[in-house]
């Protein structure tokens, strides 16, 4: 690993090449699998937006947007109205992350889509861009996210920053900047404006502020690109300079080589991991391992004396709330989610994380028997589980939720099923099938207006 010194100065400057990549990316230079993955990210995020639209935090942000008023430029998904592009990006971004049911990217240790698609949809609807334009811009944003995430390695996240809010701000800015056709120099300034706004604290996990981070990243990315296009000044080396983003928001272990490796040739968009449980992705490996253990012929939940789970080090402080009191806290509780898996209740239902369900007796009793430990010797989303039964039997299982699905047709099938499950009760089957078709064919769409009309609700 090549490390940058603490001052942020390095023989390898990264802002300029990454900004240049984002500014110059064209549709023909993007691999077909990246374009497919971009559309899949859109379908998934629209589904979680629609079902998250009535969450209390979204109601509050919607009330703020309605009170603030402004031009009717962009759709607030599932809420039946338009507002300014900036407010739409904020509300939709927070809405998309409200249930923690959105996708994950290992390279950034965060949620890649929720800052980017909400920002892009707002500006594309406002200015009338084509589907081809927005797909290309999304890939630019997500690739910037992956590159800056690779640069920061795990030190940024370990220091207490929520990458979805911080690195996601750069991604949203890069995506909107690409849509607005910013040149290389202007894109670098756009990065500077994004970097000075980037924020989000991991200490807020389990509260309404975590989804707010995604919304603010989307909104701040929109602002950064719009201001850069107007000529707003900023340092053009925010990832390299003394007291810049990298210098102030990491604790070492930086990797500029990984940030620049095969830039423009290797794409990370197909590496997105999709969720099929509405909880922090750090719990997904343990959930799946617990579900496997529950199928063991000797397993009996009434005989469980002790459950030991081993997860990656970064899960500590991320999803290790031992006794959740609210549904939001339950999404960040390894003990609770392992208990749901062992009881065969972890079926992807949103209702599992209702506040009232945290006091359900069976999982509450079982999670008290779960012990969590961490190691740096397993994958980022890998988990090992050992169950000790009172009759002396020991059951061991493991699951690695680290690997992206490379069968994109199979992934379409799974994501369409998830979308139908989430959206049909809200919009009806005819509208749902219309949306699926519009997203599948987005590259050929002259405008995203029909899609936004369909998801407005």
PDB file of C-alpha atoms in Angstrom, residues 40-243:
ATOM      1  CA  UNK A  40     -30.491  -1.481 -11.642  1.00  0.00           C
ATOM      2  CA  UNK A  41     -29.344   1.008  -9.015  1.00  0.00           C
ATOM      3  CA  UNK A  42     -32.074   3.365 -10.210  1.00  0.00           C
ATOM      4  CA  UNK A  43     -34.854   0.770 -10.011  1.00  0.00           C
ATOM      5  CA  UNK A  44     -33.733  -0.257  -6.536  1.00  0.00           C
ATOM      6  CA  UNK A  45     -33.487   3.278  -5.198  1.00  0.00           C
ATOM      7  CA  UNK A  46     -36.888   4.261  -6.612  1.00  0.00           C
ATOM      8  CA  UNK A  47     -38.451   1.327  -4.780  1.00  0.00           C
ATOM      9  CA  UNK A  48     -36.940   2.245  -1.437  1.00  0.00           C
ATOM     10  CA  UNK A  49     -37.866   5.906  -2.003  1.00  0.00           C
ATOM     11  CA  UNK A  50     -41.490   5.035  -2.628  1.00  0.00           C
ATOM     12  CA  UNK A  51     -41.810   2.890   0.459  1.00  0.00           C
ATOM     13  CA  UNK A  52     -39.820   5.360   2.570  1.00  0.00           C
ATOM     14  CA  UNK A  53     -41.897   8.372   1.562  1.00  0.00           C
ATOM     15  CA  UNK A  54     -44.126   8.231   4.640  1.00  0.00           C
ATOM     16  CA  UNK A  55     -41.383   7.730   7.201  1.00  0.00           C
ATOM     17  CA  UNK A  56     -41.522  10.411   9.943  1.00  0.00           C
ATOM     18  CA  UNK A  57     -38.159  11.902   8.977  1.00  0.00           C
ATOM     19  CA  UNK A  58     -39.340  12.269   5.367  1.00  0.00           C
ATOM     20  CA  UNK A  59     -42.591  13.886   6.518  1.00  0.00           C
ATOM     21  CA  UNK A  60     -40.568  16.479   8.424  1.00  0.00           C
ATOM     22  CA  UNK A  61     -38.255  17.201   5.495  1.00  0.00           C
ATOM     23  CA  UNK A  62     -41.257  17.405   3.162  1.00  0.00           C
ATOM     24  CA  UNK A  63     -42.914  19.903   5.482  1.00  0.00           C
ATOM     25  CA  UNK A  64     -39.735  21.981   5.431  1.00  0.00           C
ATOM     26  CA  UNK A  65     -39.635  21.885   1.626  1.00  0.00           C
ATOM     27  CA  UNK A  66     -43.298  22.858   1.311  1.00  0.00           C
ATOM     28  CA  UNK A  67     -42.882  25.683   3.797  1.00  0.00           C
ATOM     29  CA  UNK A  68     -39.791  26.976   1.997  1.00  0.00           C
ATOM     30  CA  UNK A  69     -41.585  26.933  -1.351  1.00  0.00           C
ATOM     31  CA  UNK A  70     -39.651  27.611  -4.531  1.00  0.00           C
ATOM     32  CA  UNK A  71     -39.901  26.814  -8.219  1.00  0.00           C
ATOM     33  CA  UNK A  72     -41.592  23.552  -9.194  1.00  0.00           C
ATOM     34  CA  UNK A  73     -38.532  22.078 -10.879  1.00  0.00           C
ATOM     35  CA  UNK A  74     -38.272  18.483  -9.722  1.00  0.00           C
ATOM     36  CA  UNK A  75     -40.386  15.665  -8.319  1.00  0.00           C
ATOM     37  CA  UNK A  76     -40.466  14.611  -4.691  1.00  0.00           C
ATOM     38  CA  UNK A  77     -40.896  10.862  -5.170  1.00  0.00           C
ATOM     39  CA  UNK A  78     -44.069   9.406  -3.717  1.00  0.00           C
ATOM     40  CA  UNK A  79     -45.285  12.736  -2.341  1.00  0.00           C
ATOM     41  CA  UNK A  80     -47.303  14.017  -5.293  1.00  0.00           C
ATOM     42  CA  UNK A  81     -45.637  17.386  -5.828  1.00  0.00           C
ATOM     43  CA  UNK A  82     -42.635  19.200  -7.262  1.00  0.00           C
ATOM     44  CA  UNK A  83     -40.286  21.614  -5.555  1.00  0.00           C
ATOM     45  CA  UNK A  84     -36.903  23.188  -6.304  1.00  0.00           C
ATOM     46  CA  UNK A  85     -34.197  20.864  -7.597  1.00  0.00           C
ATOM     47  CA  UNK A  86     -32.178  21.478  -4.444  1.00  0.00           C
ATOM     48  CA  UNK A  87     -35.028  20.574  -2.087  1.00  0.00           C
ATOM     49  CA  UNK A  88     -36.029  17.567  -4.197  1.00  0.00           C
ATOM     50  CA  UNK A  89     -32.472  16.225  -4.032  1.00  0.00           C
ATOM     51  CA  UNK A  90     -32.455  16.648  -0.249  1.00  0.00           C
ATOM     52  CA  UNK A  91     -35.815  14.995   0.407  1.00  0.00           C
ATOM     53  CA  UNK A  92     -35.366  12.188  -2.122  1.00  0.00           C
ATOM     54  CA  UNK A  93     -31.845  11.439  -0.914  1.00  0.00           C
ATOM     55  CA  UNK A  94     -32.947  11.193   2.708  1.00  0.00           C
ATOM     56  CA  UNK A  95     -36.057   9.241   1.692  1.00  0.00           C
ATOM     57  CA  UNK A  96     -33.929   6.723  -0.219  1.00  0.00           C
ATOM     58  CA  UNK A  97     -31.854   6.016   2.889  1.00  0.00           C
ATOM     59  CA  UNK A  98     -34.683   6.233   5.436  1.00  0.00           C
ATOM     60  CA  UNK A  99     -35.181   2.470   5.680  1.00  0.00           C
ATOM     61  CA  UNK A 100     -31.522   1.503   5.209  1.00  0.00           C
ATOM     62  CA  UNK A 101     -32.685  -0.776   2.409  1.00  0.00           C
ATOM     63  CA  UNK A 102     -30.477   0.750  -0.287  1.00  0.00           C
ATOM     64  CA  UNK A 103     -27.343  -0.566  -1.961  1.00  0.00           C
ATOM     65  CA  UNK A 104     -23.720  -0.708  -0.757  1.00  0.00           C
ATOM     66  CA  UNK A 105     -20.263  -0.322  -2.313  1.00  0.00           C
ATOM     67  CA  UNK A 106     -17.305  -1.924  -0.574  1.00  0.00           C
ATOM     68  CA  UNK A 107     -14.781   0.484  -2.116  1.00  0.00           C
ATOM     69  CA  UNK A 108     -16.315   3.414  -0.212  1.00  0.00           C
ATOM     70  CA  UNK A 109     -17.670   1.550   2.848  1.00  0.00           C
ATOM     71  CA  UNK A 110     -20.995   3.234   2.278  1.00  0.00           C
ATOM     72  CA  UNK A 111     -24.131   3.581   0.211  1.00  0.00           C
ATOM     73  CA  UNK A 112     -23.277   4.736  -3.319  1.00  0.00           C
ATOM     74  CA  UNK A 113     -26.629   5.358  -5.000  1.00  0.00           C
ATOM     75  CA  UNK A 114     -28.549   7.467  -2.484  1.00  0.00           C
ATOM     76  CA  UNK A 115     -26.470  10.634  -2.898  1.00  0.00           C
ATOM     77  CA  UNK A 116     -26.162  10.297  -6.679  1.00  0.00           C
ATOM     78  CA  UNK A 117     -29.457   9.338  -8.321  1.00  0.00           C
ATOM     79  CA  UNK A 118     -31.533  11.834  -6.269  1.00  0.00           C
ATOM     80  CA  UNK A 119     -29.178  14.651  -7.297  1.00  0.00           C
ATOM     81  CA  UNK A 120     -29.184  13.599 -10.950  1.00  0.00           C
ATOM     82  CA  UNK A 121     -32.942  13.103 -11.223  1.00  0.00           C
ATOM     83  CA  UNK A 122     -33.559  16.590  -9.840  1.00  0.00           C
ATOM     84  CA  UNK A 123     -31.302  18.337 -12.360  1.00  0.00           C
ATOM     85  CA  UNK A 124     -32.242  16.088 -15.290  1.00  0.00           C
ATOM     86  CA  UNK A 125     -35.942  16.763 -14.696  1.00  0.00           C
ATOM     87  CA  UNK A 126     -35.296  20.480 -14.274  1.00  0.00           C
ATOM     88  CA  UNK A 127     -33.217  20.823 -17.431  1.00  0.00           C
ATOM     89  CA  UNK A 128     -34.651  18.085 -19.672  1.00  0.00           C
ATOM     90  CA  UNK A 129     -31.696  15.735 -20.052  1.00  0.00           C
ATOM     91  CA  UNK A 130     -32.013  12.354 -21.775  1.00  0.00           C
ATOM     92  CA  UNK A 131     -31.806   8.922 -20.211  1.00  0.00           C
ATOM     93  CA  UNK A 132     -28.459   8.355 -21.923  1.00  0.00           C
ATOM     94  CA  UNK A 133     -27.130  11.551 -20.330  1.00  0.00           C
ATOM     95  CA  UNK A 134     -28.167  10.580 -16.807  1.00  0.00           C
ATOM     96  CA  UNK A 135     -26.888   7.002 -17.042  1.00  0.00           C
ATOM     97  CA  UNK A 136     -23.461   8.289 -18.107  1.00  0.00           C
ATOM     98  CA  UNK A 137     -23.487  10.910 -15.348  1.00  0.00           C
ATOM     99  CA  UNK A 138     -24.456   8.317 -12.735  1.00  0.00           C
ATOM    100  CA  UNK A 139     -21.523   6.115 -13.698  1.00  0.00           C
ATOM    101  CA  UNK A 140     -19.203   9.141 -13.466  1.00  0.00           C
ATOM    102  CA  UNK A 141     -20.467   9.878  -9.968  1.00  0.00           C
ATOM    103  CA  UNK A 142     -20.257   6.330  -8.706  1.00  0.00           C
ATOM    104  CA  UNK A 143     -16.760   5.858 -10.115  1.00  0.00           C
ATOM    105  CA  UNK A 144     -15.610   9.029  -8.347  1.00  0.00           C
ATOM    106  CA  UNK A 145     -17.150   7.626  -5.165  1.00  0.00           C
ATOM    107  CA  UNK A 146     -15.216   4.368  -5.572  1.00  0.00           C
ATOM    108  CA  UNK A 147     -11.941   6.153  -6.351  1.00  0.00           C
ATOM    109  CA  UNK A 148     -12.118   8.543  -3.395  1.00  0.00           C
ATOM    110  CA  UNK A 149     -13.247   5.670  -1.200  1.00  0.00           C
ATOM    111  CA  UNK A 150     -10.205   3.663  -2.332  1.00  0.00           C
ATOM    112  CA  UNK A 151      -7.991   6.665  -1.606  1.00  0.00           C
ATOM    113  CA  UNK A 152      -9.328   7.077   1.932  1.00  0.00           C
ATOM    114  CA  UNK A 153      -9.220   3.315   2.599  1.00  0.00           C
ATOM    115  CA  UNK A 154     -10.679   2.432   6.020  1.00  0.00           C
ATOM    116  CA  UNK A 155      -9.101   5.291   7.972  1.00  0.00           C
ATOM    117  CA  UNK A 156     -11.758   7.851   7.074  1.00  0.00           C
ATOM    118  CA  UNK A 157     -14.591   5.597   8.209  1.00  0.00           C
ATOM    119  CA  UNK A 158     -12.698   4.445  11.307  1.00  0.00           C
ATOM    120  CA  UNK A 159     -12.230   8.049  12.370  1.00  0.00           C
ATOM    121  CA  UNK A 160     -15.995   8.458  12.634  1.00  0.00           C
ATOM    122  CA  UNK A 161     -17.040   9.862   9.271  1.00  0.00           C
ATOM    123  CA  UNK A 162     -20.066   8.461   7.442  1.00  0.00           C
ATOM    124  CA  UNK A 163     -18.789   7.906   3.905  1.00  0.00           C
ATOM    125  CA  UNK A 164     -22.270   8.133   2.393  1.00  0.00           C
ATOM    126  CA  UNK A 165     -22.444  11.747   3.519  1.00  0.00           C
ATOM    127  CA  UNK A 166     -18.830  12.735   2.941  1.00  0.00           C
ATOM    128  CA  UNK A 167     -17.584  10.833  -0.108  1.00  0.00           C
ATOM    129  CA  UNK A 168     -21.160  10.805  -1.397  1.00  0.00           C
ATOM    130  CA  UNK A 169     -21.040  14.611  -1.652  1.00  0.00           C
ATOM    131  CA  UNK A 170     -18.163  14.349  -4.138  1.00  0.00           C
ATOM    132  CA  UNK A 171     -20.057  11.675  -6.075  1.00  0.00           C
ATOM    133  CA  UNK A 172     -23.215  13.754  -6.374  1.00  0.00           C
ATOM    134  CA  UNK A 173     -21.164  16.787  -7.402  1.00  0.00           C
ATOM    135  CA  UNK A 174     -19.254  14.803 -10.024  1.00  0.00           C
ATOM    136  CA  UNK A 175     -22.447  13.283 -11.438  1.00  0.00           C
ATOM    137  CA  UNK A 176     -24.281  16.580 -11.706  1.00  0.00           C
ATOM    138  CA  UNK A 177     -21.111  18.247 -12.978  1.00  0.00           C
ATOM    139  CA  UNK A 178     -20.882  15.645 -15.734  1.00  0.00           C
ATOM    140  CA  UNK A 179     -24.544  16.228 -16.589  1.00  0.00           C
ATOM    141  CA  UNK A 180     -23.881  19.979 -16.802  1.00  0.00           C
ATOM    142  CA  UNK A 181     -20.832  19.349 -19.029  1.00  0.00           C
ATOM    143  CA  UNK A 182     -18.303  20.968 -16.711  1.00  0.00           C
ATOM    144  CA  UNK A 183     -14.788  21.014 -18.140  1.00  0.00           C
ATOM    145  CA  UNK A 184     -11.801  19.587 -16.252  1.00  0.00           C
ATOM    146  CA  UNK A 185     -10.839  22.803 -14.470  1.00  0.00           C
ATOM    147  CA  UNK A 186     -14.417  23.581 -13.478  1.00  0.00           C
ATOM    148  CA  UNK A 187     -14.935  20.003 -12.277  1.00  0.00           C
ATOM    149  CA  UNK A 188     -11.873  20.333 -10.032  1.00  0.00           C
ATOM    150  CA  UNK A 189     -13.388  23.498  -8.546  1.00  0.00           C
ATOM    151  CA  UNK A 190     -16.666  21.618  -8.193  1.00  0.00           C
ATOM    152  CA  UNK A 191     -14.771  19.037  -6.118  1.00  0.00           C
ATOM    153  CA  UNK A 192     -13.454  21.845  -3.931  1.00  0.00           C
ATOM    154  CA  UNK A 193     -16.962  23.182  -3.312  1.00  0.00           C
ATOM    155  CA  UNK A 194     -18.146  19.648  -2.563  1.00  0.00           C
ATOM    156  CA  UNK A 195     -15.260  18.945  -0.201  1.00  0.00           C
ATOM    157  CA  UNK A 196     -15.848  21.976   1.949  1.00  0.00           C
ATOM    158  CA  UNK A 197     -19.474  20.889   2.464  1.00  0.00           C
ATOM    159  CA  UNK A 198     -18.854  17.167   3.005  1.00  0.00           C
ATOM    160  CA  UNK A 199     -20.036  15.918   6.408  1.00  0.00           C
ATOM    161  CA  UNK A 200     -21.781  13.095   8.244  1.00  0.00           C
ATOM    162  CA  UNK A 201     -21.006  11.543  11.633  1.00  0.00           C
ATOM    163  CA  UNK A 202     -21.169   7.816  12.344  1.00  0.00           C
ATOM    164  CA  UNK A 203     -22.223   8.657  15.888  1.00  0.00           C
ATOM    165  CA  UNK A 204     -25.630   9.520  14.404  1.00  0.00           C
ATOM    166  CA  UNK A 205     -26.331   5.956  13.240  1.00  0.00           C
ATOM    167  CA  UNK A 206     -29.673   4.765  14.551  1.00  0.00           C
ATOM    168  CA  UNK A 207     -31.163   8.278  14.332  1.00  0.00           C
ATOM    169  CA  UNK A 208     -32.861  10.322  11.603  1.00  0.00           C
ATOM    170  CA  UNK A 209     -29.554  12.059  10.917  1.00  0.00           C
ATOM    171  CA  UNK A 210     -28.089   9.035   9.104  1.00  0.00           C
ATOM    172  CA  UNK A 211     -30.614   9.307   6.236  1.00  0.00           C
ATOM    173  CA  UNK A 212     -30.172  13.077   6.383  1.00  0.00           C
ATOM    174  CA  UNK A 213     -26.507  12.572   5.491  1.00  0.00           C
ATOM    175  CA  UNK A 214     -27.550  11.041   2.153  1.00  0.00           C
ATOM    176  CA  UNK A 215     -29.998  13.854   1.448  1.00  0.00           C
ATOM    177  CA  UNK A 216     -27.470  16.532   2.309  1.00  0.00           C
ATOM    178  CA  UNK A 217     -24.847  14.848   0.118  1.00  0.00           C
ATOM    179  CA  UNK A 218     -27.262  14.927  -2.817  1.00  0.00           C
ATOM    180  CA  UNK A 219     -28.280  18.539  -2.147  1.00  0.00           C
ATOM    181  CA  UNK A 220     -24.705  19.713  -1.559  1.00  0.00           C
ATOM    182  CA  UNK A 221     -23.555  17.971  -4.725  1.00  0.00           C
ATOM    183  CA  UNK A 222     -26.226  19.827  -6.697  1.00  0.00           C
ATOM    184  CA  UNK A 223     -25.110  23.106  -5.141  1.00  0.00           C
ATOM    185  CA  UNK A 224     -21.426  22.396  -5.810  1.00  0.00           C
ATOM    186  CA  UNK A 225     -21.986  21.702  -9.514  1.00  0.00           C
ATOM    187  CA  UNK A 226     -24.368  24.618 -10.005  1.00  0.00           C
ATOM    188  CA  UNK A 227     -22.017  27.057  -8.287  1.00  0.00           C
ATOM    189  CA  UNK A 228     -18.980  25.738 -10.143  1.00  0.00           C
ATOM    190  CA  UNK A 229     -20.782  26.293 -13.438  1.00  0.00           C
ATOM    191  CA  UNK A 230     -21.474  29.893 -12.374  1.00  0.00           C
ATOM    192  CA  UNK A 231     -17.758  30.455 -11.735  1.00  0.00           C
ATOM    193  CA  UNK A 232     -17.699  30.091  -7.938  1.00  0.00           C
ATOM    194  CA  UNK A 233     -14.117  29.856  -6.691  1.00  0.00           C
ATOM    195  CA  UNK A 234     -12.593  26.984  -4.731  1.00  0.00           C
ATOM    196  CA  UNK A 235      -9.243  25.268  -4.439  1.00  0.00           C
ATOM    197  CA  UNK A 236      -8.748  22.861  -7.308  1.00  0.00           C
ATOM    198  CA  UNK A 237      -6.685  20.336  -5.335  1.00  0.00           C
ATOM    199  CA  UNK A 238      -9.016  19.578  -2.419  1.00  0.00           C
ATOM    200  CA  UNK A 239      -7.937  15.920  -2.254  1.00  0.00           C
ATOM    201  CA  UNK A 240      -4.234  16.817  -2.190  1.00  0.00           C
ATOM    202  CA  UNK A 241      -3.739  20.136  -0.407  1.00  0.00           C
ATOM    203  CA  UNK A 242      -2.725  20.864   3.174  1.00  0.00           C
ATOM    204  CA  UNK A 243      -5.836  20.885   5.396  1.00  0.00           C
TER     205      UNK A 243
END
